[in-house]
Amino acid sequence: MPLKPDLPEPESVQKRVGLAIVGLGKLSAEELIPAIRTSKHTRVAALVTSDLEEGHAFARAFDLTDEDVYSYDDFESLKNREDVDGVYIVLPNSLHRDYTERAARMGKHVLCEKPLSVNAADAQAMVDACRAAGVQLMTAYRCQYTPHHWAARDAVQGGKLGPIKLLDSMHVQVEEDAEAWRMKLDLAGGGPLPDVGLYSLNILRFVLGTEPEWVFAAQHQPKNDSRFREVEESVSFMLGFPDGIIANALTSYGAHKTTTLRVLGEEGSALMEPAFTYTGLSLILTDKDGQTIPAFGSYDQFGLEIDHFAERVRDGKTPWTPGEEGVQDHRIMDAIYQSARTGGRVQLEKYAGQDIFRGEKPQLPE
Ligand code: NAD
């Protein structure tokens, strides 16, 4: 019998894939560690943090001991921990590369938070390091593991909406703290674009299953607001996909929290609002026969994503969102910034297609 109707029946603790969580910030504390505890195949085996005292408090709360807590300088000690199969990197973006390369050298698999890095070159170096070491690298794109986003993709790719013509998406929120790492170019790699605008970019590519051929973008960086000394406040970008399909996206750190995705075909549409929140996602499909609001049982996006990683660690197969998927988004974001800087449309290099890198589709809950 499951422990609770909504929770998967976990494997015995010893059999689960052991993860070291690297970085104990907001996402780790509030979402990831709780999600791992309710996941089917993973367990928290170690914590890596700058604040050992805080780490010990976490350890006590999550049935670990003080010996399971490591400082960043002591990261390499994880090599001797046979019960640590992989690391989950949840640090500011520019640190992802260093910790990924160090984990690969220890022979540990890597699940890395989005964005994979701060530009395409660094992201590609991470892919190369993990390939050379023979370890998995998965980009933590939680929205590619939800039944809602898959239902939108299936409607689009299954022809339910007719030929697709236009898409739009917004991911906007207010960032108030001028001192946050997200506002520092060397740590974040950009402003709202790599942080929240990336969700729009990634899911637009995911629902269509094709790659943009060109981008065109504009950005705004106010001169009189101390929050935006280093990064932009807002970006608007347009993506040109094959067959004349055009997508528009807006992202900002300066306006009220909004997350949307809309796909318009000749015969119908798909609307998600909210489209990228942790819970409460909504999908409305409209076609020739009227409107449908698909219903799904409750699920934890992070738990589904983390369990997929664990399955791929076990079977040695490529994950659904491997490192290459993160590299491709960086290539496009690099081009978006180039377009915003130059004011011109930027042609993207032809990309052989996302499915040549991807592994099998994730298992979705019933
Ligand atoms: P956070 O600021 O809450 O935590 C960052 C952690 O990194 C902290 O533990 C901090 O101590 C540590 N750190 C180490 N070196 C640091 C340095 N030089 N400067 C600042 N912090 C340093 O950030 P977060 O919101 O947990 O984000 C961490 C990562 O997770 C980012 O890559 C972010 O994009 C990603 N993220 C993903 C989602 C998602 O839904 N998938 C949501 C939020 C954040």
Coordinates of C-alpha atoms and ligand atoms in Angstrom, one line a residue:
M1 CA 0.0 0.0 0.0
P2 CA 1.3 3.5 -0.8
L3 CA 2.1 5.6 2.3
K4 CA -0.4 8.2 1.2
P5 CA -2.7 8.2 -1.8
D6 CA -0.6 10.9 -3.5
L7 CA 2.8 9.7 -2.7
P8 CA 4.7 7.0 -4.6
E9 CA 5.6 3.9 -2.7
P10 CA 9.4 4.4 -2.0
E11 CA 12.0 1.8 -2.5
S12 CA 13.9 0.7 0.5
V13 CA 16.3 3.5 1.4
Q14 CA 19.5 1.5 0.6
K15 CA 18.4 0.8 -2.9
R16 CA 17.7 4.5 -3.9
V17 CA 20.1 6.6 -5.9
G18 CA 22.1 8.8 -3.4
L19 CA 22.4 12.5 -4.2
A20 CA 24.6 15.2 -2.7
I21 CA 22.9 18.5 -2.8
V22 CA 25.4 21.3 -3.6
G23 CA 24.1 24.6 -2.4
L24 CA 21.5 25.0 0.4
G25 CA 19.6 28.1 -0.8
K26 CA 15.9 28.7 -1.3
L27 CA 15.3 26.1 -4.0
S28 CA 17.1 23.3 -2.2
A29 CA 15.5 24.0 1.1
E30 CA 11.9 24.6 0.0
E31 CA 11.5 22.4 -3.0
L32 CA 14.3 19.9 -3.8
I33 CA 15.0 18.3 -0.5
P34 CA 11.3 17.8 0.3
A35 CA 10.8 16.5 -3.2
I36 CA 13.6 13.9 -2.9
R37 CA 12.1 12.7 0.3
T38 CA 8.8 11.9 -1.5
S39 CA 10.5 10.7 -4.7
K40 CA 10.4 7.0 -5.6
H41 CA 14.1 6.4 -6.4
T42 CA 16.3 9.0 -4.7
R43 CA 17.6 9.9 -1.3
V44 CA 19.6 12.8 0.1
A45 CA 23.0 11.3 1.0
A46 CA 25.1 14.4 1.6
L47 CA 24.9 18.2 1.7
V48 CA 27.5 20.7 0.5
T49 CA 27.3 24.2 1.8
S50 CA 29.4 27.3 2.9
D51 CA 27.6 27.3 6.3
L52 CA 28.4 24.1 8.1
E53 CA 26.2 25.1 11.1
E54 CA 23.3 25.6 8.8
G55 CA 24.2 22.3 7.1
H56 CA 24.2 20.5 10.4
A57 CA 20.7 21.8 11.2
F58 CA 19.5 20.6 7.8
A59 CA 21.1 17.3 8.4
R60 CA 19.3 16.8 11.6
A61 CA 16.0 17.7 10.0
F62 CA 16.5 15.2 7.2
D63 CA 17.8 12.2 9.1
L64 CA 21.5 12.8 8.1
T65 CA 24.5 13.2 10.4
D66 CA 27.0 15.9 10.7
E67 CA 29.4 13.7 8.8
D68 CA 27.1 14.0 5.8
V69 CA 27.7 17.7 5.6
Y70 CA 30.7 19.1 3.5
S71 CA 32.1 22.5 2.8
Y72 CA 32.7 23.7 -0.8
D73 CA 36.4 23.3 -0.2
D74 CA 35.8 19.7 1.0
F75 CA 33.7 18.8 -2.1
E76 CA 36.3 16.3 -3.4
S77 CA 35.8 14.2 -0.2
L78 CA 32.5 13.0 -1.8
K79 CA 34.7 10.8 -4.0
N80 CA 35.1 8.4 -1.2
R81 CA 31.4 8.2 -0.5
E82 CA 30.2 5.2 -2.4
D83 CA 26.6 5.9 -1.4
V84 CA 26.7 9.2 -3.3
D85 CA 25.9 8.3 -6.9
G86 CA 25.4 11.8 -8.2
V87 CA 25.4 15.5 -7.3
Y88 CA 22.5 18.0 -7.7
I89 CA 24.1 21.4 -8.4
V90 CA 21.9 24.2 -7.0
L91 CA 24.3 27.1 -7.0
P92 CA 24.4 30.5 -8.8
N93 CA 24.7 29.9 -12.5
S94 CA 28.4 30.7 -13.1
L95 CA 29.4 28.1 -10.5
H96 CA 27.7 25.3 -12.3
R97 CA 30.6 24.6 -14.7
D98 CA 33.3 24.3 -12.0
Y99 CA 31.2 22.0 -9.8
T100 CA 30.1 19.9 -12.8
E101 CA 33.7 19.4 -13.9
R102 CA 34.8 18.5 -10.4
A103 CA 32.0 16.1 -10.0
A104 CA 32.8 14.4 -13.3
R105 CA 36.4 14.0 -12.3
M106 CA 35.2 12.1 -9.2
G107 CA 33.0 9.9 -11.4
K108 CA 29.8 11.3 -10.0
H109 CA 26.7 11.8 -12.2
V110 CA 25.4 15.4 -12.4
L111 CA 21.9 16.8 -12.3
C112 CA 22.4 20.6 -12.8
E113 CA 19.9 23.4 -12.2
K114 CA 18.9 25.6 -15.1
P115 CA 20.4 27.5 -16.8
L116 CA 23.1 25.0 -17.4
S117 CA 25.7 27.7 -17.3
V118 CA 26.2 31.3 -18.4
N119 CA 26.9 30.9 -22.1
A120 CA 27.0 28.2 -24.8
A121 CA 30.8 27.7 -24.6
D122 CA 30.8 27.0 -20.9
A123 CA 27.8 24.8 -21.2
Q124 CA 29.4 22.8 -24.0
A125 CA 32.5 22.4 -21.8
M126 CA 30.3 20.8 -19.1
V127 CA 28.9 18.3 -21.7
D128 CA 32.4 17.5 -22.9
A129 CA 33.7 16.9 -19.3
C130 CA 30.9 14.6 -18.4
R131 CA 31.2 12.7 -21.7
A132 CA 34.9 12.2 -21.2
A133 CA 34.3 11.0 -17.6
G134 CA 31.5 8.6 -18.7
V135 CA 29.0 10.2 -16.3
Q136 CA 25.4 11.5 -16.9
L137 CA 24.7 15.2 -17.2
M138 CA 21.1 16.2 -17.0
T139 CA 19.7 19.8 -17.2
A140 CA 17.0 20.2 -14.6
Y141 CA 14.2 21.4 -16.8
R142 CA 11.3 20.6 -14.5
C143 CA 8.6 21.7 -16.9
Q144 CA 9.6 18.9 -19.4
Y145 CA 8.5 16.4 -16.7
T146 CA 4.9 17.5 -16.1
P147 CA 1.7 16.0 -17.5
H148 CA 0.4 19.5 -18.2
H149 CA 3.3 20.4 -20.5
W150 CA 3.3 17.0 -22.2
A151 CA -0.5 17.3 -22.8
A152 CA 0.1 20.7 -24.5
R153 CA 3.0 19.2 -26.6
D154 CA 0.9 16.1 -27.5
A155 CA -2.0 18.4 -28.7
V156 CA 0.4 20.5 -30.8
Q157 CA 2.4 17.7 -32.3
G158 CA -0.6 15.4 -32.6
G159 CA -2.3 17.9 -35.0
K160 CA -5.2 18.6 -32.7
L161 CA -4.8 22.3 -33.2
G162 CA -4.2 22.1 -36.9
P163 CA -1.1 23.6 -38.5
I164 CA 0.6 25.8 -35.9
K165 CA 1.1 29.4 -36.8
L166 CA 1.9 31.5 -33.7
L167 CA 3.0 31.1 -30.1
D168 CA 3.6 33.5 -27.2
S169 CA 4.9 33.2 -23.7
M170 CA 5.7 35.4 -20.7
H171 CA 7.7 34.8 -17.6
V172 CA 7.9 37.9 -15.6
Q173 CA 8.4 38.7 -11.9
V174 CA 9.6 41.5 -9.6
E175 CA 13.2 41.1 -8.3
E176 CA 13.6 43.6 -5.4
D177 CA 17.0 42.8 -4.0
A178 CA 19.7 44.8 -5.8
E179 CA 22.4 42.7 -4.0
A180 CA 21.1 39.3 -5.0
W181 CA 23.4 37.1 -7.1
R182 CA 20.8 37.2 -9.8
M183 CA 21.6 40.9 -10.3
K184 CA 25.4 40.2 -10.7
L185 CA 26.4 39.6 -14.3
D186 CA 29.4 37.4 -13.4
L187 CA 27.3 35.1 -11.2
A188 CA 24.1 35.0 -13.2
G189 CA 25.2 35.5 -16.8
G190 CA 22.4 37.9 -17.5
G191 CA 19.2 39.2 -16.0
P192 CA 15.7 37.7 -16.3
L193 CA 16.5 36.1 -19.6
P194 CA 18.6 33.1 -18.3
D195 CA 16.6 33.0 -15.1
V196 CA 12.9 33.1 -16.0
G197 CA 12.8 33.9 -19.7
L198 CA 14.5 30.6 -20.2
Y199 CA 11.3 28.8 -19.3
S200 CA 9.5 30.4 -22.2
L201 CA 12.4 29.6 -24.6
N202 CA 12.7 26.1 -23.5
I203 CA 9.0 25.2 -23.5
L204 CA 8.4 26.9 -26.8
R205 CA 11.0 24.6 -28.3
F206 CA 9.6 21.6 -26.3
V207 CA 6.0 22.0 -27.5
L208 CA 7.0 22.5 -31.1
G209 CA 9.8 19.8 -31.1
T210 CA 11.7 21.9 -33.7
E211 CA 14.4 24.5 -33.4
P212 CA 14.3 28.2 -34.2
E213 CA 16.1 29.4 -37.3
W214 CA 16.5 33.1 -36.3
V215 CA 16.0 35.4 -33.3
F216 CA 15.2 39.1 -33.0
A217 CA 15.3 40.9 -29.7
A218 CA 15.2 44.1 -27.7
Q219 CA 16.1 44.8 -24.1
H220 CA 15.8 47.6 -21.6
Q221 CA 18.3 48.4 -18.8
P222 CA 17.2 51.4 -16.8
K223 CA 20.0 53.8 -15.9
N224 CA 18.3 55.2 -12.7
D225 CA 17.6 51.9 -10.9
S226 CA 20.4 50.5 -8.8
R227 CA 19.0 46.9 -9.3
F228 CA 19.9 47.0 -12.9
R229 CA 23.5 48.3 -12.8
E230 CA 24.7 45.0 -14.4
V231 CA 21.8 43.2 -15.9
E232 CA 18.8 44.1 -18.0
E233 CA 15.4 44.7 -16.5
S234 CA 13.3 43.3 -19.5
V235 CA 13.8 41.4 -22.7
S236 CA 11.4 40.8 -25.6
F237 CA 12.4 38.2 -28.1
M238 CA 11.0 36.7 -31.2
L239 CA 11.9 33.2 -32.5
G240 CA 11.4 32.2 -36.1
F241 CA 10.8 28.4 -36.4
P242 CA 10.6 26.3 -39.6
D243 CA 7.4 26.7 -41.8
G244 CA 7.0 30.3 -40.9
I245 CA 6.0 29.7 -37.3
I246 CA 6.7 32.8 -35.2
A247 CA 6.9 32.9 -31.4
N248 CA 7.1 36.0 -29.2
A249 CA 8.3 36.0 -25.6
L250 CA 8.5 38.6 -22.8
T251 CA 10.6 38.4 -19.7
S252 CA 11.3 40.9 -16.9
Y253 CA 12.4 41.5 -13.3
G254 CA 10.3 44.6 -13.2
A255 CA 6.6 43.6 -13.5
H256 CA 4.0 41.6 -11.6
K257 CA 4.5 37.8 -11.5
T258 CA 3.0 36.3 -14.7
T259 CA 3.6 33.0 -16.5
T260 CA 1.8 32.2 -19.7
L261 CA 2.1 30.0 -22.8
R262 CA -0.2 30.2 -25.8
V263 CA -0.1 28.2 -29.0
L264 CA -2.3 29.1 -31.9
G265 CA -3.0 26.7 -34.7
E266 CA -5.4 27.0 -37.7
E267 CA -8.0 25.0 -35.9
G268 CA -7.4 25.5 -32.2
S269 CA -5.3 26.8 -29.4
A270 CA -3.6 25.7 -26.2
L271 CA -3.4 28.1 -23.3
M272 CA -1.4 27.7 -20.1
E273 CA -1.8 30.3 -17.4
P274 CA 0.0 29.8 -15.0
A275 CA 2.4 28.0 -17.3
F276 CA 5.6 27.7 -15.1
T277 CA 4.7 27.8 -11.4
Y278 CA 5.6 25.0 -9.1
T279 CA 2.0 24.1 -8.5
G280 CA -1.5 25.0 -9.9
L281 CA -0.6 24.8 -13.6
S282 CA -3.6 25.2 -15.9
L283 CA -4.1 24.1 -19.5
I284 CA -7.1 24.9 -21.7
L285 CA -7.3 23.2 -25.1
T286 CA -9.6 24.6 -27.7
D287 CA -10.3 22.8 -30.9
K288 CA -13.2 22.3 -33.5
D289 CA -15.2 20.4 -30.9
G290 CA -15.0 23.0 -28.1
Q291 CA -12.9 23.5 -25.0
T292 CA -11.2 20.8 -22.8
I293 CA -9.6 21.4 -19.5
P294 CA -7.5 18.2 -18.9
A295 CA -7.4 17.1 -15.3
F296 CA -4.4 15.4 -13.8
G297 CA -3.8 13.9 -10.4
S298 CA -1.5 15.8 -8.0
Y299 CA 2.2 15.4 -8.7
D300 CA 5.5 17.1 -7.7
Q301 CA 7.3 18.4 -10.7
F302 CA 10.7 18.3 -9.0
G303 CA 10.1 14.7 -7.8
L304 CA 9.3 13.6 -11.3
E305 CA 12.4 15.2 -12.7
I306 CA 14.7 13.9 -10.0
D307 CA 13.3 10.3 -10.4
H308 CA 13.9 10.5 -14.1
F309 CA 17.6 11.3 -13.4
A310 CA 17.8 8.4 -10.9
E311 CA 16.4 6.0 -13.5
R312 CA 19.0 7.2 -16.1
V313 CA 21.8 6.9 -13.6
R314 CA 20.7 3.3 -13.0
D315 CA 20.3 2.2 -16.6
G316 CA 23.1 4.3 -18.0
K317 CA 20.8 5.7 -20.8
T318 CA 20.7 9.3 -21.8
P319 CA 18.2 11.5 -19.9
W320 CA 15.3 13.2 -21.7
T321 CA 16.9 16.7 -21.0
P322 CA 20.6 16.0 -21.3
G323 CA 23.3 18.6 -21.1
E324 CA 23.0 19.2 -24.9
E325 CA 19.4 20.5 -24.3
G326 CA 20.9 23.2 -21.9
V327 CA 23.6 24.0 -24.4
Q328 CA 21.1 24.7 -27.2
D329 CA 19.1 27.1 -25.0
H330 CA 22.4 28.9 -24.3
R331 CA 23.2 29.2 -28.0
I332 CA 19.8 30.8 -28.5
M333 CA 20.2 33.1 -25.5
D334 CA 23.6 34.2 -26.7
A335 CA 22.0 35.1 -30.0
I336 CA 19.1 36.9 -28.3
Y337 CA 21.6 39.2 -26.5
Q338 CA 23.5 39.7 -29.7
S339 CA 20.3 40.7 -31.5
A340 CA 19.4 43.1 -28.6
R341 CA 22.9 44.7 -28.7
T342 CA 23.0 45.1 -32.5
G343 CA 19.4 45.7 -33.3
G344 CA 19.4 43.2 -36.0
R345 CA 18.0 39.7 -36.7
V346 CA 20.4 36.9 -35.9
Q347 CA 20.5 33.8 -37.9
L348 CA 21.1 30.6 -35.9
E349 CA 23.4 27.9 -36.9
K350 CA 21.4 24.9 -38.2
Y351 CA 20.9 22.5 -35.4
A352 CA 20.5 18.8 -36.3
G353 CA 17.5 18.4 -34.0
Q354 CA 16.8 18.0 -30.3
D355 CA 15.9 14.4 -30.5
I356 CA 19.3 13.2 -31.6
F357 CA 20.6 14.0 -28.2
R358 CA 17.6 13.1 -26.0
G359 CA 16.9 9.9 -24.3
E360 CA 13.6 8.2 -23.9
K361 CA 10.5 10.2 -22.9
P362 CA 10.1 10.4 -19.1
Q363 CA 7.5 8.2 -17.4
L364 CA 4.5 10.4 -16.4
P365 CA 2.1 9.7 -13.6
E366 CA -1.2 8.2 -14.6
Ligands
NAD1 P1 19.7 31.0 -3.7 O1 20.4 32.3 -3.7 O2 18.5 30.8 -2.8 O3 20.8 29.9 -3.2 C1 22.1 29.8 -3.8 C2 23.0 29.0 -2.9 O4 24.3 29.1 -3.5 C3 23.1 29.4 -1.5 O5 23.2 28.3 -0.7 C4 24.4 30.2 -1.4 O6 25.0 30.2 -0.1 C5 25.3 29.4 -2.4 N1 26.4 30.1 -3.0 C6 27.6 29.6 -3.1 N2 28.5 30.5 -3.6 C7 27.8 31.6 -3.8 C8 28.1 32.9 -4.3 N3 29.3 33.2 -4.7 N4 27.2 33.9 -4.3 C9 25.9 33.6 -3.8 N5 25.5 32.3 -3.4 C10 26.5 31.4 -3.4 O7 19.4 30.6 -5.2 P2 18.4 29.5 -5.7 O8 17.1 30.3 -6.0 O9 18.3 28.3 -4.9 O10 19.0 29.2 -7.1 C11 20.1 28.3 -7.3 C12 20.0 27.7 -8.7 O11 18.8 27.1 -8.9 C13 20.2 28.7 -9.8 O12 20.9 28.1 -10.9 C14 18.7 28.9 -10.3 O13 18.6 29.3 -11.6 C15 18.1 27.6 -10.0 N6 16.7 27.7 -9.8 C16 15.8 26.8 -10.4 C17 14.5 26.8 -10.2 C18 13.6 25.8 -10.8 O14 12.4 26.0 -10.8 N7 14.1 24.8 -11.5 C19 14.0 27.7 -9.2 C20 14.8 28.6 -8.5 C21 16.2 28.5 -8.8

